[in-house]
Amino acid sequence: MGKGILFLVMASSYVVAQLNFSEAESVSASEAVRAEYVENILARELAHSAFNLVVSRISQDFSNYRADDSELAYGDGMYAFSASGDAQGPVQITAYGEVGTAVHLIQTTLERIGKPILDSFTIDGPMSSVTAHGSSFMISGLDQPANEEDLTGGNGADGHAIRTILGSSRQAFADAIDGAQLIGLSGEMDVVSGGTEVDLSILENAIRDHEDLQVLEGTQRFTGNNTFGSVEEPVLLMVNGDLTNRGDLTGYGVLVVNGSFSNAGSVRWEGLVLLSSAGGDHEFKGSTDIYGALVMRSLTPDGETGGYEDAGLPNGHFDVDVFNQLGEITYHQHQYDDRFDVSGVDLMSESCELNGGLCWERQVGLSGAANVRIELENVGETAGTYALQTSSSLFSGPISTGLSQEVELTQLVGFSVNFASACGISGSSPGDVWSDVVDREGQLKVKVYDILPEESGEDAVLLHEVVVYRHSSNRSCIGEDHETVTVDPISFYINGDVQIHLSTSALARLEGLLPVLEAPPMEIKMTTVRQNSARKTVL
């Protein structure tokens, strides 16, 4: 009996001891799990802090900020981050946090989205000759600070080295200049053709009509030292004749030359240089530094440009504007028919703001709408026809009869409007069309609506609006038949230490004088963010 009791007591003591040991072991394991959990959280927080820090710094100085910082201590842990990539992007970002044996890694890529108001060098007109000698000159569309003191410059949108409105002029420059001396958004040999972000005629008129414009009448020859304007007070200067520089010319603001330009001295201009005349013989020799943008134009006495011979419609030309669902203009093309030698518009053409593309995919195709209504409004006496093609039907007829057709978006194959004559299109100006949000000055409108809200009794949602009008102050066509538009060609010569660089900061100084030069804001786009947590093995 006594031994049995003793055995039970000993057994009970053993069980209690084992339970206490197991409980202690369980508590220890729980504390370890909890410690690892805390380390994971802290490592993740450190990585996110490092990630936010490097993203912020790149957003403030996209072109220049690059880093490779490692093992930076913080509390009981450490963090690291890196940013690598070319000045124009994209920029690859890695951020890392470590606490104890816990590590957390974050990776992504940043891209800068936007476009400059002008490219580095724009040519609006035909070329008679392009002559280039030597390897000392450079034309670059990569955004640069205006000068060494311009600490915030170089963070704008990169553009192209050369943009020509005419395809034939593009080929003239591509054939004459070494590609390594034409650097821009597309790399070397960066010469493109097509319309500009800003309407050059509107820009030029804004300069010529400005109350602060200073005019030097007649042919000018500069010798000695000549300075116009300053960084704080840019100038609007026009030479109403040829300009020859054999001295030291420094300027800040806008320089317009209504004639030929020749430099064999030294020129440094921060801002916009506009050479606009009938033809022109332009020589860039000596030392020439232009930080901002250079534009060459050749105009007829009536202000038409481009050297078109029976291009587009007879009796003038038409402009095209594209507006988004907020009524904001997203694309304007002056002399659309002449630029692309067409007699109408393909509403579903590819691209946006490039080679005549009218932004259909961006504003309609990607809208998510299933069914849309397409309307022709303000048709008046417009002479021409429309054609709307679906996978099963063709709707066509005279523009003057109007159109209101509902279609399933995925079944829409094509939609175009063609005109018989420019005289059959009502006349207006871009400013009047843009300011009249409701009726667009009574000009021909194509509107596309998402009709889904109508099923619940609400109004259809406007997705896309295209306005076509003859660019003229006369609403009715009373001008002569412009079967042939003759524009004097431009001669261009470059040799020496010539640096023509896009500088959005130099152009931005002019926005107060010329609001038309206000560039759309830049956006920083982040690709997919990848994250990974792990624990280091302790040996």
PDB file of C-alpha atoms in Angstrom, residues 322-331 363 437 440:
ATOM      1  CA  VAL A 322      -9.482  66.667 -80.813  1.00  0.00           C
ATOM      2  CA  PHE A 323     -11.059  67.129 -77.367  1.00  0.00           C
ATOM      3  CA  ASN A 324     -11.397  64.625 -74.517  1.00  0.00           C
ATOM      4  CA  GLN A 325     -14.490  63.939 -72.394  1.00  0.00           C
ATOM      5  CA  LEU A 326     -13.693  66.949 -70.196  1.00  0.00           C
ATOM      6  CA  GLY A 327     -13.701  69.250 -73.198  1.00  0.00           C
ATOM      7  CA  GLU A 328      -9.924  69.707 -72.994  1.00  0.00           C
ATOM      8  CA  ILE A 329      -8.004  69.882 -76.252  1.00  0.00           C
ATOM      9  CA  THR A 330      -5.640  66.949 -76.707  1.00  0.00           C
ATOM     10  CA  TYR A 331      -4.535  67.528 -80.297  1.00  0.00           C
ATOM     11  CA  GLN A 363     -10.178  58.082 -75.879  1.00  0.00           C
ATOM     12  CA  VAL A 437     -17.066  74.551 -75.416  1.00  0.00           C
ATOM     13  CA  ARG A 440     -17.459  74.958 -81.141  1.00  0.00           C
TER      14      ARG A 440
END
